[in-house]
Amino acid sequence: MEAFEPEHAGKMNFYLTAVDERMRHPDEKPSIGLLLCKDNDKLVVEYALRDVHKPIGVAEWQSRLTESLPEDLKGQLPTVEDFEAELSRLRR
């Protein structure tokens, strides 16, 4: 766990492009990225993301993030098991 660095935005942009190109189903919307960091300087985040055209958010890490999700979002996010199953399917 570390503080946000501008290069995190570039890596996330790369990963989102790769996921959308190789894993996204045609009927799915483009992926979004969420960077969870120890802390972030809002000005640095703003400059790092200003010209990135993919949806990326930066938030400070909360150890119990899933417990603090609004009720209408609970159950809508993929589980670790969902990710593992999808990665397993792609490796075949």
mmCIF file of N, CA and C in Angstrom:
data_model
loop_
_atom_site.group_PDB
_atom_site.id
_atom_site.type_symbol
_atom_site.label_atom_id
_atom_site.label_comp_id
_atom_site.label_asym_id
_atom_site.label_seq_id
_atom_site.Cartn_x
_atom_site.Cartn_y
_atom_site.Cartn_z
ATOM 1 N N MET A 1 0.858 -1.167 0.000
ATOM 2 C CA MET A 1 0.000 0.000 0.000
ATOM 3 C C MET A 1 0.900 1.224 0.000
ATOM 4 N N GLU A 2 0.650 2.104 -0.942
ATOM 5 C CA GLU A 2 1.477 3.303 -1.037
ATOM 6 C C GLU A 2 0.629 4.496 -1.475
ATOM 7 N N ALA A 3 1.220 5.667 -1.414
ATOM 8 C CA ALA A 3 0.545 6.886 -1.849
ATOM 9 C C ALA A 3 0.434 6.886 -3.377
ATOM 10 N N PHE A 4 -0.536 7.614 -3.894
ATOM 11 C CA PHE A 4 -0.721 7.739 -5.337
ATOM 12 C C PHE A 4 0.495 8.404 -5.971
ATOM 13 N N GLU A 5 0.918 7.845 -7.097
ATOM 14 C CA GLU A 5 1.991 8.403 -7.923
ATOM 15 C C GLU A 5 1.442 8.560 -9.334
ATOM 16 N N PRO A 6 1.854 9.587 -10.075
ATOM 17 C CA PRO A 6 1.327 9.796 -11.430
ATOM 18 C C PRO A 6 1.463 8.577 -12.346
ATOM 19 N N GLU A 7 2.507 7.807 -12.183
ATOM 20 C CA GLU A 7 2.679 6.632 -13.059
ATOM 21 C C GLU A 7 1.597 5.572 -12.846
ATOM 22 N N HIS A 8 0.907 5.609 -11.716
ATOM 23 C CA HIS A 8 -0.201 4.676 -11.486
ATOM 24 C C HIS A 8 -1.307 4.884 -12.522
ATOM 25 N N ALA A 9 -1.532 6.129 -12.926
ATOM 26 C CA ALA A 9 -2.561 6.423 -13.931
ATOM 27 C C ALA A 9 -2.201 5.788 -15.267
ATOM 28 N N GLY A 10 -0.945 5.870 -15.649
ATOM 29 C CA GLY A 10 -0.505 5.260 -16.904
ATOM 30 C C GLY A 10 -0.644 3.746 -16.887
ATOM 31 N N LYS A 11 -0.267 3.133 -15.779
ATOM 32 C CA LYS A 11 -0.404 1.681 -15.668
ATOM 33 C C LYS A 11 -1.871 1.275 -15.721
ATOM 34 N N MET A 12 -2.727 2.000 -15.016
ATOM 35 C CA MET A 12 -4.143 1.661 -15.011
ATOM 36 C C MET A 12 -4.726 1.807 -16.410
ATOM 37 N N ASN A 13 -4.356 2.854 -17.117
ATOM 38 C CA ASN A 13 -4.826 3.050 -18.485
ATOM 39 C C ASN A 13 -4.413 1.858 -19.358
ATOM 40 N N PHE A 14 -3.180 1.408 -19.214
ATOM 41 C CA PHE A 14 -2.689 0.231 -19.941
ATOM 42 C C PHE A 14 -3.523 -1.008 -19.606
ATOM 43 N N TYR A 15 -3.746 -1.257 -18.319
ATOM 44 C CA TYR A 15 -4.504 -2.442 -17.900
ATOM 45 C C TYR A 15 -5.947 -2.394 -18.386
ATOM 46 N N LEU A 16 -6.566 -1.238 -18.327
ATOM 47 C CA LEU A 16 -7.946 -1.118 -18.803
ATOM 48 C C LEU A 16 -8.039 -1.396 -20.299
ATOM 49 N N THR A 17 -7.085 -0.896 -21.056
ATOM 50 C CA THR A 17 -7.062 -1.157 -22.497
ATOM 51 C C THR A 17 -6.902 -2.653 -22.756
ATOM 52 N N ALA A 18 -5.991 -3.296 -22.037
ATOM 53 C CA ALA A 18 -5.761 -4.729 -22.220
ATOM 54 C C ALA A 18 -7.004 -5.545 -21.848
ATOM 55 N N VAL A 19 -7.622 -5.221 -20.721
ATOM 56 C CA VAL A 19 -8.817 -5.953 -20.288
ATOM 57 C C VAL A 19 -9.941 -5.781 -21.299
ATOM 58 N N ASP A 20 -10.168 -4.545 -21.745
ATOM 59 C CA ASP A 20 -11.241 -4.314 -22.709
ATOM 60 C C ASP A 20 -10.970 -5.005 -24.040
ATOM 61 N N GLU A 21 -9.733 -5.055 -24.447
ATOM 62 C CA GLU A 21 -9.382 -5.688 -25.727
ATOM 63 C C GLU A 21 -9.474 -7.209 -25.649
ATOM 64 N N ARG A 22 -9.050 -7.789 -24.529
ATOM 65 C CA ARG A 22 -8.928 -9.244 -24.458
ATOM 66 C C ARG A 22 -10.016 -9.953 -23.657
ATOM 67 N N MET A 23 -10.678 -9.247 -22.743
ATOM 68 C CA MET A 23 -11.595 -9.935 -21.845
ATOM 69 C C MET A 23 -13.044 -9.450 -21.930
ATOM 70 N N ARG A 24 -13.239 -8.232 -22.343
ATOM 71 C CA ARG A 24 -14.590 -7.664 -22.318
ATOM 72 C C ARG A 24 -15.471 -8.333 -23.351
ATOM 73 N N HIS A 25 -16.651 -8.697 -22.946
ATOM 74 C CA HIS A 25 -17.634 -9.287 -23.841
ATOM 75 C C HIS A 25 -18.265 -8.168 -24.672
ATOM 76 N N PRO A 26 -18.684 -8.436 -25.895
ATOM 77 C CA PRO A 26 -19.233 -7.390 -26.762
ATOM 78 C C PRO A 26 -20.424 -6.643 -26.173
ATOM 79 N N ASP A 27 -21.205 -7.294 -25.322
ATOM 80 C CA ASP A 27 -22.375 -6.627 -24.758
ATOM 81 C C ASP A 27 -22.076 -5.888 -23.447
ATOM 82 N N GLU A 28 -20.823 -5.887 -23.016
ATOM 83 C CA GLU A 28 -20.435 -5.178 -21.796
ATOM 84 C C GLU A 28 -19.951 -3.770 -22.113
ATOM 85 N N LYS A 29 -20.117 -2.890 -21.164
ATOM 86 C CA LYS A 29 -19.601 -1.534 -21.291
ATOM 87 C C LYS A 29 -18.105 -1.530 -20.996
ATOM 88 N N PRO A 30 -17.377 -0.477 -21.402
ATOM 89 C CA PRO A 30 -15.934 -0.413 -21.114
ATOM 90 C C PRO A 30 -15.649 -0.496 -19.615
ATOM 91 N N SER A 31 -14.511 -1.053 -19.310
ATOM 92 C CA SER A 31 -14.091 -1.211 -17.914
ATOM 93 C C SER A 31 -13.784 0.142 -17.290
ATOM 94 N N ILE A 32 -13.866 0.174 -15.967
ATOM 95 C CA ILE A 32 -13.444 1.356 -15.228
ATOM 96 C C ILE A 32 -12.324 0.944 -14.290
ATOM 97 N N GLY A 33 -11.489 1.890 -13.925
ATOM 98 C CA GLY A 33 -10.381 1.597 -13.028
ATOM 99 C C GLY A 33 -10.539 2.318 -11.712
ATOM 100 N N LEU A 34 -10.180 1.654 -10.635
ATOM 101 C CA LEU A 34 -10.200 2.264 -9.322
ATOM 102 C C LEU A 34 -8.859 1.982 -8.652
ATOM 103 N N LEU A 35 -8.134 3.043 -8.369
ATOM 104 C CA LEU A 35 -6.845 2.928 -7.686
ATOM 105 C C LEU A 35 -7.063 3.214 -6.206
ATOM 106 N N LEU A 36 -6.777 2.233 -5.375
ATOM 107 C CA LEU A 36 -6.895 2.395 -3.929
ATOM 108 C C LEU A 36 -5.503 2.652 -3.381
ATOM 109 N N CYS A 37 -5.310 3.795 -2.756
ATOM 110 C CA CYS A 37 -3.991 4.222 -2.306
ATOM 111 C C CYS A 37 -3.996 4.555 -0.826
ATOM 112 N N LYS A 38 -2.802 4.522 -0.248
ATOM 113 C CA LYS A 38 -2.653 4.892 1.161
ATOM 114 C C LYS A 38 -3.136 6.316 1.362
ATOM 115 N N ASP A 39 -2.766 7.204 0.466
ATOM 116 C CA ASP A 39 -3.261 8.576 0.473
ATOM 117 C C ASP A 39 -3.028 9.164 -0.911
ATOM 118 N N ASN A 40 -3.636 10.329 -1.155
ATOM 119 C CA ASN A 40 -3.445 10.945 -2.460
ATOM 120 C C ASN A 40 -3.499 12.454 -2.336
ATOM 121 N N ASP A 41 -2.700 13.104 -3.152
ATOM 122 C CA ASP A 41 -2.688 14.555 -3.256
ATOM 123 C C ASP A 41 -3.631 14.895 -4.405
ATOM 124 N N LYS A 42 -4.735 15.537 -4.115
ATOM 125 C CA LYS A 42 -5.773 15.771 -5.115
ATOM 126 C C LYS A 42 -5.256 16.527 -6.334
ATOM 127 N N LEU A 43 -4.313 17.439 -6.166
ATOM 128 C CA LEU A 43 -3.763 18.171 -7.295
ATOM 129 C C LEU A 43 -2.938 17.242 -8.190
ATOM 130 N N VAL A 44 -2.138 16.379 -7.590
ATOM 131 C CA VAL A 44 -1.344 15.413 -8.364
ATOM 132 C C VAL A 44 -2.276 14.467 -9.112
ATOM 133 N N VAL A 45 -3.314 13.993 -8.454
ATOM 134 C CA VAL A 45 -4.288 13.104 -9.098
ATOM 135 C C VAL A 45 -4.948 13.824 -10.276
ATOM 136 N N GLU A 46 -5.358 15.060 -10.063
ATOM 137 C CA GLU A 46 -6.007 15.814 -11.129
ATOM 138 C C GLU A 46 -5.094 15.959 -12.353
ATOM 139 N N TYR A 47 -3.857 16.324 -12.137
ATOM 140 C CA TYR A 47 -2.918 16.461 -13.260
ATOM 141 C C TYR A 47 -2.649 15.118 -13.932
ATOM 142 N N ALA A 48 -2.512 14.063 -13.150
ATOM 143 C CA ALA A 48 -2.209 12.741 -13.705
ATOM 144 C C ALA A 48 -3.347 12.205 -14.563
ATOM 145 N N LEU A 49 -4.601 12.534 -14.195
ATOM 146 C CA LEU A 49 -5.760 11.983 -14.907
ATOM 147 C C LEU A 49 -6.366 12.932 -15.932
ATOM 148 N N ARG A 50 -5.913 14.156 -15.996
ATOM 149 C CA ARG A 50 -6.557 15.175 -16.821
ATOM 150 C C ARG A 50 -6.727 14.753 -18.282
ATOM 151 N N ASP A 51 -5.723 14.180 -18.909
ATOM 152 C CA ASP A 51 -5.814 13.818 -20.328
ATOM 153 C C ASP A 51 -6.007 12.328 -20.567
ATOM 154 N N VAL A 52 -6.308 11.587 -19.516
ATOM 155 C CA VAL A 52 -6.629 10.168 -19.656
ATOM 156 C C VAL A 52 -8.115 10.083 -19.965
ATOM 157 N N HIS A 53 -8.481 9.362 -21.013
ATOM 158 C CA HIS A 53 -9.868 9.337 -21.454
ATOM 159 C C HIS A 53 -10.658 8.128 -20.951
ATOM 160 N N LYS A 54 -10.016 7.242 -20.236
ATOM 161 C CA LYS A 54 -10.712 6.100 -19.646
ATOM 162 C C LYS A 54 -11.164 6.490 -18.237
ATOM 163 N N PRO A 55 -12.287 5.938 -17.774
ATOM 164 C CA PRO A 55 -12.755 6.295 -16.430
ATOM 165 C C PRO A 55 -11.895 5.642 -15.344
ATOM 166 N N ILE A 56 -11.192 6.473 -14.597
ATOM 167 C CA ILE A 56 -10.318 6.010 -13.519
ATOM 168 C C ILE A 56 -10.605 6.871 -12.296
ATOM 169 N N GLY A 57 -10.777 6.221 -11.169
ATOM 170 C CA GLY A 57 -10.964 6.936 -9.914
ATOM 171 C C GLY A 57 -9.833 6.608 -8.959
ATOM 172 N N VAL A 58 -9.534 7.532 -8.078
ATOM 173 C CA VAL A 58 -8.497 7.336 -7.065
ATOM 174 C C VAL A 58 -9.144 7.574 -5.706
ATOM 175 N N ALA A 59 -8.967 6.626 -4.817
ATOM 176 C CA ALA A 59 -9.558 6.747 -3.486
ATOM 177 C C ALA A 59 -8.563 6.257 -2.445
ATOM 178 N N GLU A 60 -8.694 6.801 -1.262
ATOM 179 C CA GLU A 60 -7.890 6.296 -0.165
ATOM 180 C C GLU A 60 -8.458 4.949 0.261
ATOM 181 N N TRP A 61 -7.583 4.040 0.566
ATOM 182 C CA TRP A 61 -7.954 2.675 0.917
ATOM 183 C C TRP A 61 -8.672 2.628 2.253
ATOM 184 N N GLN A 62 -9.747 1.879 2.289
ATOM 185 C CA GLN A 62 -10.437 1.555 3.530
ATOM 186 C C GLN A 62 -10.389 0.045 3.654
ATOM 187 N N SER A 63 -9.947 -0.445 4.768
ATOM 188 C CA SER A 63 -9.750 -1.885 4.897
ATOM 189 C C SER A 63 -11.041 -2.681 4.793
ATOM 190 N N ARG A 64 -12.166 -2.065 5.030
ATOM 191 C CA ARG A 64 -13.450 -2.751 4.955
ATOM 192 C C ARG A 64 -14.334 -2.087 3.905
ATOM 193 N N LEU A 65 -13.778 -1.882 2.722
ATOM 194 C CA LEU A 65 -14.470 -1.150 1.668
ATOM 195 C C LEU A 65 -15.822 -1.766 1.330
ATOM 196 N N THR A 66 -15.868 -3.085 1.203
ATOM 197 C CA THR A 66 -17.131 -3.710 0.806
ATOM 198 C C THR A 66 -18.213 -3.531 1.865
ATOM 199 N N GLU A 67 -17.827 -3.383 3.108
ATOM 200 C CA GLU A 67 -18.816 -3.167 4.160
ATOM 201 C C GLU A 67 -19.390 -1.756 4.120
ATOM 202 N N SER A 68 -18.665 -0.807 3.509
ATOM 203 C CA SER A 68 -19.139 0.573 3.485
ATOM 204 C C SER A 68 -19.801 0.945 2.159
ATOM 205 N N LEU A 69 -20.001 -0.030 1.269
ATOM 206 C CA LEU A 69 -20.679 0.247 0.004
ATOM 207 C C LEU A 69 -22.149 0.582 0.251
ATOM 208 N N PRO A 70 -22.694 1.497 -0.529
ATOM 209 C CA PRO A 70 -24.137 1.745 -0.431
ATOM 210 C C PRO A 70 -24.910 0.465 -0.758
ATOM 211 N N GLU A 71 -26.054 0.295 -0.156
ATOM 212 C CA GLU A 71 -26.851 -0.924 -0.327
ATOM 213 C C GLU A 71 -27.138 -1.237 -1.799
ATOM 214 N N ASP A 72 -27.400 -0.196 -2.607
ATOM 215 C CA ASP A 72 -27.747 -0.447 -4.008
ATOM 216 C C ASP A 72 -26.563 -0.947 -4.839
ATOM 217 N N LEU A 73 -25.330 -0.858 -4.307
ATOM 218 C CA LEU A 73 -24.163 -1.378 -5.024
ATOM 219 C C LEU A 73 -23.743 -2.763 -4.549
ATOM 220 N N LYS A 74 -24.125 -3.127 -3.354
ATOM 221 C CA LYS A 74 -23.751 -4.445 -2.840
ATOM 222 C C LYS A 74 -24.338 -5.521 -3.741
ATOM 223 N N GLY A 75 -23.542 -6.484 -4.083
ATOM 224 C CA GLY A 75 -23.991 -7.569 -4.943
ATOM 225 C C GLY A 75 -23.840 -7.268 -6.425
ATOM 226 N N GLN A 76 -23.493 -6.046 -6.790
ATOM 227 C CA GLN A 76 -23.333 -5.698 -8.195
ATOM 228 C C GLN A 76 -21.879 -5.776 -8.650
ATOM 229 N N LEU A 77 -20.950 -5.771 -7.713
ATOM 230 C CA LEU A 77 -19.536 -5.848 -8.063
ATOM 231 C C LEU A 77 -19.098 -7.308 -8.127
ATOM 232 N N PRO A 78 -18.191 -7.637 -9.031
ATOM 233 C CA PRO A 78 -17.724 -9.026 -9.114
ATOM 234 C C PRO A 78 -16.927 -9.412 -7.863
ATOM 235 N N THR A 79 -17.005 -10.676 -7.525
ATOM 236 C CA THR A 79 -16.266 -11.191 -6.381
ATOM 237 C C THR A 79 -14.880 -11.627 -6.824
ATOM 238 N N VAL A 80 -14.037 -11.930 -5.864
ATOM 239 C CA VAL A 80 -12.714 -12.473 -6.168
ATOM 240 C C VAL A 80 -12.879 -13.760 -6.971
ATOM 241 N N GLU A 81 -13.852 -14.561 -6.593
ATOM 242 C CA GLU A 81 -14.103 -15.818 -7.292
ATOM 243 C C GLU A 81 -14.501 -15.574 -8.749
ATOM 244 N N ASP A 82 -15.294 -14.523 -8.994
ATOM 245 C CA ASP A 82 -15.670 -14.179 -10.368
ATOM 246 C C ASP A 82 -14.432 -13.850 -11.203
ATOM 247 N N PHE A 83 -13.537 -13.037 -10.636
ATOM 248 C CA PHE A 83 -12.304 -12.681 -11.345
ATOM 249 C C PHE A 83 -11.450 -13.913 -11.617
ATOM 250 N N GLU A 84 -11.310 -14.773 -10.612
ATOM 251 C CA GLU A 84 -10.503 -15.980 -10.776
ATOM 252 C C GLU A 84 -11.081 -16.886 -11.858
ATOM 253 N N ALA A 85 -12.402 -17.025 -11.895
ATOM 254 C CA ALA A 85 -13.038 -17.869 -12.900
ATOM 255 C C ALA A 85 -12.815 -17.297 -14.303
ATOM 256 N N GLU A 86 -12.947 -15.989 -14.450
ATOM 257 C CA GLU A 86 -12.737 -15.363 -15.756
ATOM 258 C C GLU A 86 -11.302 -15.496 -16.217
ATOM 259 N N LEU A 87 -10.358 -15.285 -15.312
ATOM 260 C CA LEU A 87 -8.939 -15.440 -15.665
ATOM 261 C C LEU A 87 -8.628 -16.877 -16.025
ATOM 262 N N SER A 88 -9.212 -17.804 -15.309
ATOM 263 C CA SER A 88 -9.013 -19.220 -15.588
ATOM 264 C C SER A 88 -9.547 -19.580 -16.979
ATOM 265 N N ARG A 89 -10.711 -19.037 -17.317
ATOM 266 C CA ARG A 89 -11.314 -19.284 -18.634
ATOM 267 C C ARG A 89 -10.428 -18.733 -19.744
ATOM 268 N N LEU A 90 -9.827 -17.585 -19.532
ATOM 269 C CA LEU A 90 -8.992 -16.962 -20.558
ATOM 270 C C LEU A 90 -7.662 -17.677 -20.761
ATOM 271 N N ARG A 91 -7.181 -18.370 -19.763
ATOM 272 C CA ARG A 91 -5.905 -19.068 -19.864
ATOM 273 C C ARG A 91 -5.995 -20.335 -20.691
ATOM 274 N N ARG A 92 -7.209 -20.801 -20.905
ATOM 275 C CA ARG A 92 -7.390 -22.066 -21.651
ATOM 276 C C ARG A 92 -7.102 -21.897 -23.102
#
